[in-house]
XYZ file of C-alpha atoms in Angstrom:
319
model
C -180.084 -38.596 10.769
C -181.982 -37.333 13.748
C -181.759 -34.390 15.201
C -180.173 -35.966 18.715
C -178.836 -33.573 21.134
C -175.200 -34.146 20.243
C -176.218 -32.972 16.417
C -178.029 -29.921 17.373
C -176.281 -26.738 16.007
C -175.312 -23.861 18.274
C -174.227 -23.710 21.991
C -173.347 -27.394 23.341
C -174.574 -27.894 26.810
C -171.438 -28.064 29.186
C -170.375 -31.484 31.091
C -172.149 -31.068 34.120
C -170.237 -29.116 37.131
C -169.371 -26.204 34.838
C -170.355 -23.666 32.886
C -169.336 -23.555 29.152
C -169.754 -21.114 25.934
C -170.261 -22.484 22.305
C -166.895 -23.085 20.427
C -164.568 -23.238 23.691
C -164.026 -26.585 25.473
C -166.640 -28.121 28.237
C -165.697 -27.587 31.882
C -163.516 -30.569 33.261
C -161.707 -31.624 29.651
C -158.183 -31.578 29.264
C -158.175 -28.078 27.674
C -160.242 -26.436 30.137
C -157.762 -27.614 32.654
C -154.789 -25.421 33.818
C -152.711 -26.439 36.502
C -152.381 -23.900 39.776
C -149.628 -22.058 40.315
C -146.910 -23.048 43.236
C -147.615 -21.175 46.728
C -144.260 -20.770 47.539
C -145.267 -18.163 50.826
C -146.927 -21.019 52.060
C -144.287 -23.872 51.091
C -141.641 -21.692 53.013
C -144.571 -21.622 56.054
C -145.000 -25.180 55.793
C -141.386 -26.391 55.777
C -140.667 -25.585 59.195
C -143.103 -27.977 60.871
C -142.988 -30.120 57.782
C -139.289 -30.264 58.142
C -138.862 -31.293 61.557
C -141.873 -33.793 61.992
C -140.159 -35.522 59.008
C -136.722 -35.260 60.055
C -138.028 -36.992 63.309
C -140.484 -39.692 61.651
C -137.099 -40.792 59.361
C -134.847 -41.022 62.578
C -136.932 -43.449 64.074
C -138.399 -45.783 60.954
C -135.057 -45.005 58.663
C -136.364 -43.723 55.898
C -135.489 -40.299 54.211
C -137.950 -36.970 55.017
C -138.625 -37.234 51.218
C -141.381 -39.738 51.581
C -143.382 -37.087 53.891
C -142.612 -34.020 52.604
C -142.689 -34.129 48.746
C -146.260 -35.399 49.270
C -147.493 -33.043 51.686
C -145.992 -29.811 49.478
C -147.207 -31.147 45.747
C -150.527 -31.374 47.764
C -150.875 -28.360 49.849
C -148.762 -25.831 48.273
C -149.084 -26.950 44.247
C -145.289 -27.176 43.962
C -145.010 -29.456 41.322
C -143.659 -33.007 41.633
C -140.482 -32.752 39.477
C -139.334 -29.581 41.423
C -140.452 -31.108 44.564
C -138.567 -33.910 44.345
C -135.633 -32.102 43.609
C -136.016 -29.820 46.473
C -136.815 -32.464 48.746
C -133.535 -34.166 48.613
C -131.935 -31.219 50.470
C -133.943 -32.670 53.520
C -133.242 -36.320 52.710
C -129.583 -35.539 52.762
C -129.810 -33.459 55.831
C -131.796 -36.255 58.023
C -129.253 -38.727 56.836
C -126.314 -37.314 58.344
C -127.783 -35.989 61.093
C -129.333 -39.136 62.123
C -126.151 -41.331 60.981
C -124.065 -38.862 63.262
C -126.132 -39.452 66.346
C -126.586 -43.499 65.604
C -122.602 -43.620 64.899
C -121.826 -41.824 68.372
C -123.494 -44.643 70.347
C -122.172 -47.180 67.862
C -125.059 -48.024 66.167
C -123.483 -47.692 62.384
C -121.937 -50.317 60.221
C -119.686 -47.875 57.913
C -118.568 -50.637 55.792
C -122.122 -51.875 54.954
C -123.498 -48.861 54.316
C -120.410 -47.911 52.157
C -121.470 -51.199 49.646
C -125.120 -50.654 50.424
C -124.954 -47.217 49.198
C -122.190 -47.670 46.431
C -123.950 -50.589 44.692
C -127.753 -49.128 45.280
C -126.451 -45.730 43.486
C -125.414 -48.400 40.396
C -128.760 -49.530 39.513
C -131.156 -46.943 40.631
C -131.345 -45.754 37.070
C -131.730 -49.046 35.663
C -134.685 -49.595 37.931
C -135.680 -45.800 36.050
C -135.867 -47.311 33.106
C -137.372 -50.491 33.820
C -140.223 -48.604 35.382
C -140.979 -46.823 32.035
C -143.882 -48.809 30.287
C -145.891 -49.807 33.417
C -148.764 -48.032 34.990
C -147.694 -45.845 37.643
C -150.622 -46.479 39.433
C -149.991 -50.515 39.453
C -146.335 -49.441 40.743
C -147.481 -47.778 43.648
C -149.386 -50.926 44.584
C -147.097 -52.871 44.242
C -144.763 -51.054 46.908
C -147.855 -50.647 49.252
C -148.305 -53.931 49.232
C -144.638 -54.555 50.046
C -144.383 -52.298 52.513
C -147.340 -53.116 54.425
C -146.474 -57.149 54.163
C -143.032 -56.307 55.607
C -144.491 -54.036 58.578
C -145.435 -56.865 61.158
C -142.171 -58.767 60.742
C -139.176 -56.611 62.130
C -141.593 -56.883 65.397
C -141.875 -60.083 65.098
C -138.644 -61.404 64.207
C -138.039 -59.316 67.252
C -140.406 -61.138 69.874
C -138.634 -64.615 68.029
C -135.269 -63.587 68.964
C -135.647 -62.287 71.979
C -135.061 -65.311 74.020
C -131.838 -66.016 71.651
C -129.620 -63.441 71.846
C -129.759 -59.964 74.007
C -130.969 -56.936 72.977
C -127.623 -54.490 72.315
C -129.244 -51.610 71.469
C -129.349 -49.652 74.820
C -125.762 -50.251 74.931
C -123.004 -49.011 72.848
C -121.122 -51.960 71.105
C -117.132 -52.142 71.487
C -116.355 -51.462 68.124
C -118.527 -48.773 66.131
C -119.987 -51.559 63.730
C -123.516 -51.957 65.922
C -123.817 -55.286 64.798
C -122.740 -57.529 68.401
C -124.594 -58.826 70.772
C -124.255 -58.759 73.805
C -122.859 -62.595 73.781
C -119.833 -61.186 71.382
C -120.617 -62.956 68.510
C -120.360 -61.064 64.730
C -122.827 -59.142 63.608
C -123.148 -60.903 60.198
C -126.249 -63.238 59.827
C -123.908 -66.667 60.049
C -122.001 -65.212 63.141
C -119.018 -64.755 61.352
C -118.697 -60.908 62.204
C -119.602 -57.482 61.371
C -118.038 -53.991 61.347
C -115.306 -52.303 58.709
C -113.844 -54.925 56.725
C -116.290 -57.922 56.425
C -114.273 -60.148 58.946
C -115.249 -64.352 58.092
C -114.635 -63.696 54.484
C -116.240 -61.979 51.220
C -119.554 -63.534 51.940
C -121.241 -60.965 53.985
C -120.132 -58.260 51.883
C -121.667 -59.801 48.881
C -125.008 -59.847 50.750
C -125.068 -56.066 51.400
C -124.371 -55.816 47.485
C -126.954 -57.861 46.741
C -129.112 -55.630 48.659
C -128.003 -52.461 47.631
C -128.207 -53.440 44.062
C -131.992 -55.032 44.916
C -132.183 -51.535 46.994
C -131.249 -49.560 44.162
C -133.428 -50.954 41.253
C -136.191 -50.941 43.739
C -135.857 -47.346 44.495
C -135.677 -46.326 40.953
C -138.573 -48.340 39.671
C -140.917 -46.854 42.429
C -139.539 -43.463 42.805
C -138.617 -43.564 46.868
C -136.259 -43.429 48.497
C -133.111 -46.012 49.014
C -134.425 -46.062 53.042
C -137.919 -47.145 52.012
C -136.620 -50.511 50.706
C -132.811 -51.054 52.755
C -134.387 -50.688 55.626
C -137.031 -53.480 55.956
C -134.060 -55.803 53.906
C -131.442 -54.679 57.046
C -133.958 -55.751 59.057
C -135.134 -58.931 58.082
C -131.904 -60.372 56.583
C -128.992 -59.558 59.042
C -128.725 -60.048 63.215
C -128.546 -56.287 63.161
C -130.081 -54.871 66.319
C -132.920 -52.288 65.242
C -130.748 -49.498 66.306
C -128.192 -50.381 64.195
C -130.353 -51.611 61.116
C -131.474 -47.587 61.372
C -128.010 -46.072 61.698
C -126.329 -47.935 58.903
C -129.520 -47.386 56.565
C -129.550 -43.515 57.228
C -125.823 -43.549 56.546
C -126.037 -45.554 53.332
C -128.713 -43.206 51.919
C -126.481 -39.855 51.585
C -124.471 -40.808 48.719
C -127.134 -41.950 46.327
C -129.149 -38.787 47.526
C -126.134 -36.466 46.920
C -125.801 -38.142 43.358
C -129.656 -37.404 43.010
C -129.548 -33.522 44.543
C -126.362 -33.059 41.582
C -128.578 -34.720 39.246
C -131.830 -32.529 39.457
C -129.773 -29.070 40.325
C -128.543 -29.213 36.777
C -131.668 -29.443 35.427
C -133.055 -26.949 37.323
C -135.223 -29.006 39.575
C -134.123 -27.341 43.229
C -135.761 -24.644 45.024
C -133.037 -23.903 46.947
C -134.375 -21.212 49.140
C -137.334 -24.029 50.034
C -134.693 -26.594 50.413
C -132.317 -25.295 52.990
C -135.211 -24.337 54.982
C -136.477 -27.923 54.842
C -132.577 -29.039 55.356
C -132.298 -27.042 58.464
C -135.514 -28.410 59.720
C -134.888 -31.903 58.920
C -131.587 -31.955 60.503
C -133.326 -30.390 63.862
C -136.072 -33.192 63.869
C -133.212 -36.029 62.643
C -131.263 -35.342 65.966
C -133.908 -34.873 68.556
C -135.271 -38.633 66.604
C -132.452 -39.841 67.052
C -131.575 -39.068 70.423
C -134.980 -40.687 71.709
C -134.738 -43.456 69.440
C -130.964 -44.490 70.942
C -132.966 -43.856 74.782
C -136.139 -46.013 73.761
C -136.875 -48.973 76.152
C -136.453 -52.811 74.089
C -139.489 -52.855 71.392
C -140.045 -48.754 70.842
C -138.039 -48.976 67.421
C -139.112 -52.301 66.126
C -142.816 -50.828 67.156
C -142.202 -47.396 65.111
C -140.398 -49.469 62.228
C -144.177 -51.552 61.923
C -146.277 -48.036 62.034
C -144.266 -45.869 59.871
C -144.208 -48.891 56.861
C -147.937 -48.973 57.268
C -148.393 -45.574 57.277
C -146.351 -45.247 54.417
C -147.969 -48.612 52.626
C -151.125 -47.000 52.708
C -150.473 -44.241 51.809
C -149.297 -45.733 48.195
C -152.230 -47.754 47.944
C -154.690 -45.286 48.521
């Protein structure tokens, strides 16, 4: 055979944009490759702005701070992605109650909905796990971009459609702390037969918020977000909910599937709790000052920060 390059005995030439010696492995292969140790000085530096610019960002769209800060860490301050994850959820919790207290003050939470929204999306999530095991993660990611970003324009325009229909009731408090009247007293479910604890008009509006809790669920454990990321735009789009209210009652449904979660990666050892009460703290700070301005927002502000924080967060899982 000839004497080719690849055949030529002694020192192989490295791949190019390293150095390498003969007998160890070429610069950029899988053995050459370590990965860098956590910065955790400058994950505790980071979570206080972190914290609070995701604690306010979640108020407003109704998502969890998980989808900004897990991201930003893994990136910035190597923490890796299991512990992050982990960690993270002391913020997600945090922002939910924080945000569900101020939305529930003005009556802008359905309790009952996001009871079944969060009980049945906490019974699937790990089937949605397991489905996800098998395909690419990459073609996953896509495929929530793609959702996301298709579901962005229509909560502000389902808005604009109904605006001549119905009133807006989100600058004022409803009479009973459901958030789902209007102004002309009808229910808050989709066919008008009523909102608020107890499903009043029968059975059939509760079985739509388990439907999309259990959709909410799978979803969330096939993609690896958050409940929020996925309840939200169904609240939206699917009920009479006023914007403010489709917020309240999502950031209220998320706590219990994130407090299963937290238990779940604390016992195996995935929480940096000295990180994650930082980030709590933080998040809870950002969640109420979101809140607070989301709750004084002219007609149109939340259906407008709804359509930017789903694009935002569509691109940034397609990219």
């Amino acid at each position: 055979l000839p004497l080719t390059p690849a055949r030529l005995p002694g020192p192989v030439r490295p791949a190019s944009g390293g150095a390498g010696q003969a007998g160890g492995p070429a610069a950029g292969s899988p053995a050459a490759w370590k990965p860098r140790p956590p910065d955790w000085d400058k994950a505790m530096r980071t979570a206080w702005p972190l914290g609070l610019s995701a604690g306010f960002f979640g108020s407003l769209v109704g998502v969890g701070g998980g989808a900004l800060i897990t991201p930003s860490l893994v990136k910035s301050a190597h923490v890796p992605p299991s512990l992050m994850g982990g960690t993270a959820l002391c913020a997600v919790l945090a922002g939910s109650a924080g945000s569900a207290w101020q939305y529930a003050q003005a009556g802008h939470v359905d309790w009952a909905a996001a009871a079944v929204l969060g009980t049945t999306a906490t019974l699937t999530a790990a089937a949605g796990a397991r489905a996800s095991h098998g395909m690419h993660p990459r073609t996953l990611k896509r495929a929530l971009g793609a959702f996301l970003i298709l579901v962005a324009p229509l909560v502000p325009l389902k808005a604009f459609a109904f605006h001549g229909a119905r009133g807006d009731a989100r600058g004022e408090a409803p009479a009973a702390p459901t958030g789902a009247q209007d102004e002309g007293g009808g229910g808050g479910g989709p066919d008008g037969s009523g909102g608020g604890a107890g499903f009043p008009g029968g059975m059939q509006r509760a079985g739509m918020f388990a439907s999309m809790g259990l959709v909410a669920g799978f979803c969330s454990g096939m993609f690896g977000v958050g409940g929020g990321t996925v309840v939200t735009p169904l609240l939206a789009l699917l009920t009479d909910l006023p914007q403010a209210s489709v917020v309240g009652t999502s950031m209220a449904a998320m706590f219990l599937p994130a407090s299963v979660a937290l238990a779940t990666h604390a016992r195996f050892g995935n929480v940096r709790w000295a990180l994650g009460l930082r980030l709590a703290g933080m998040t809870l700070l950002g969640a109420t000052i979101g809140s607070q301005a989301g709750l004084a927002a002219p007609p149109g502000v939340l259906e407008g920060a709804f359509s930017c924080g789903m694009f935002y967060l569509g691109y940034c899982a397609l990219k």
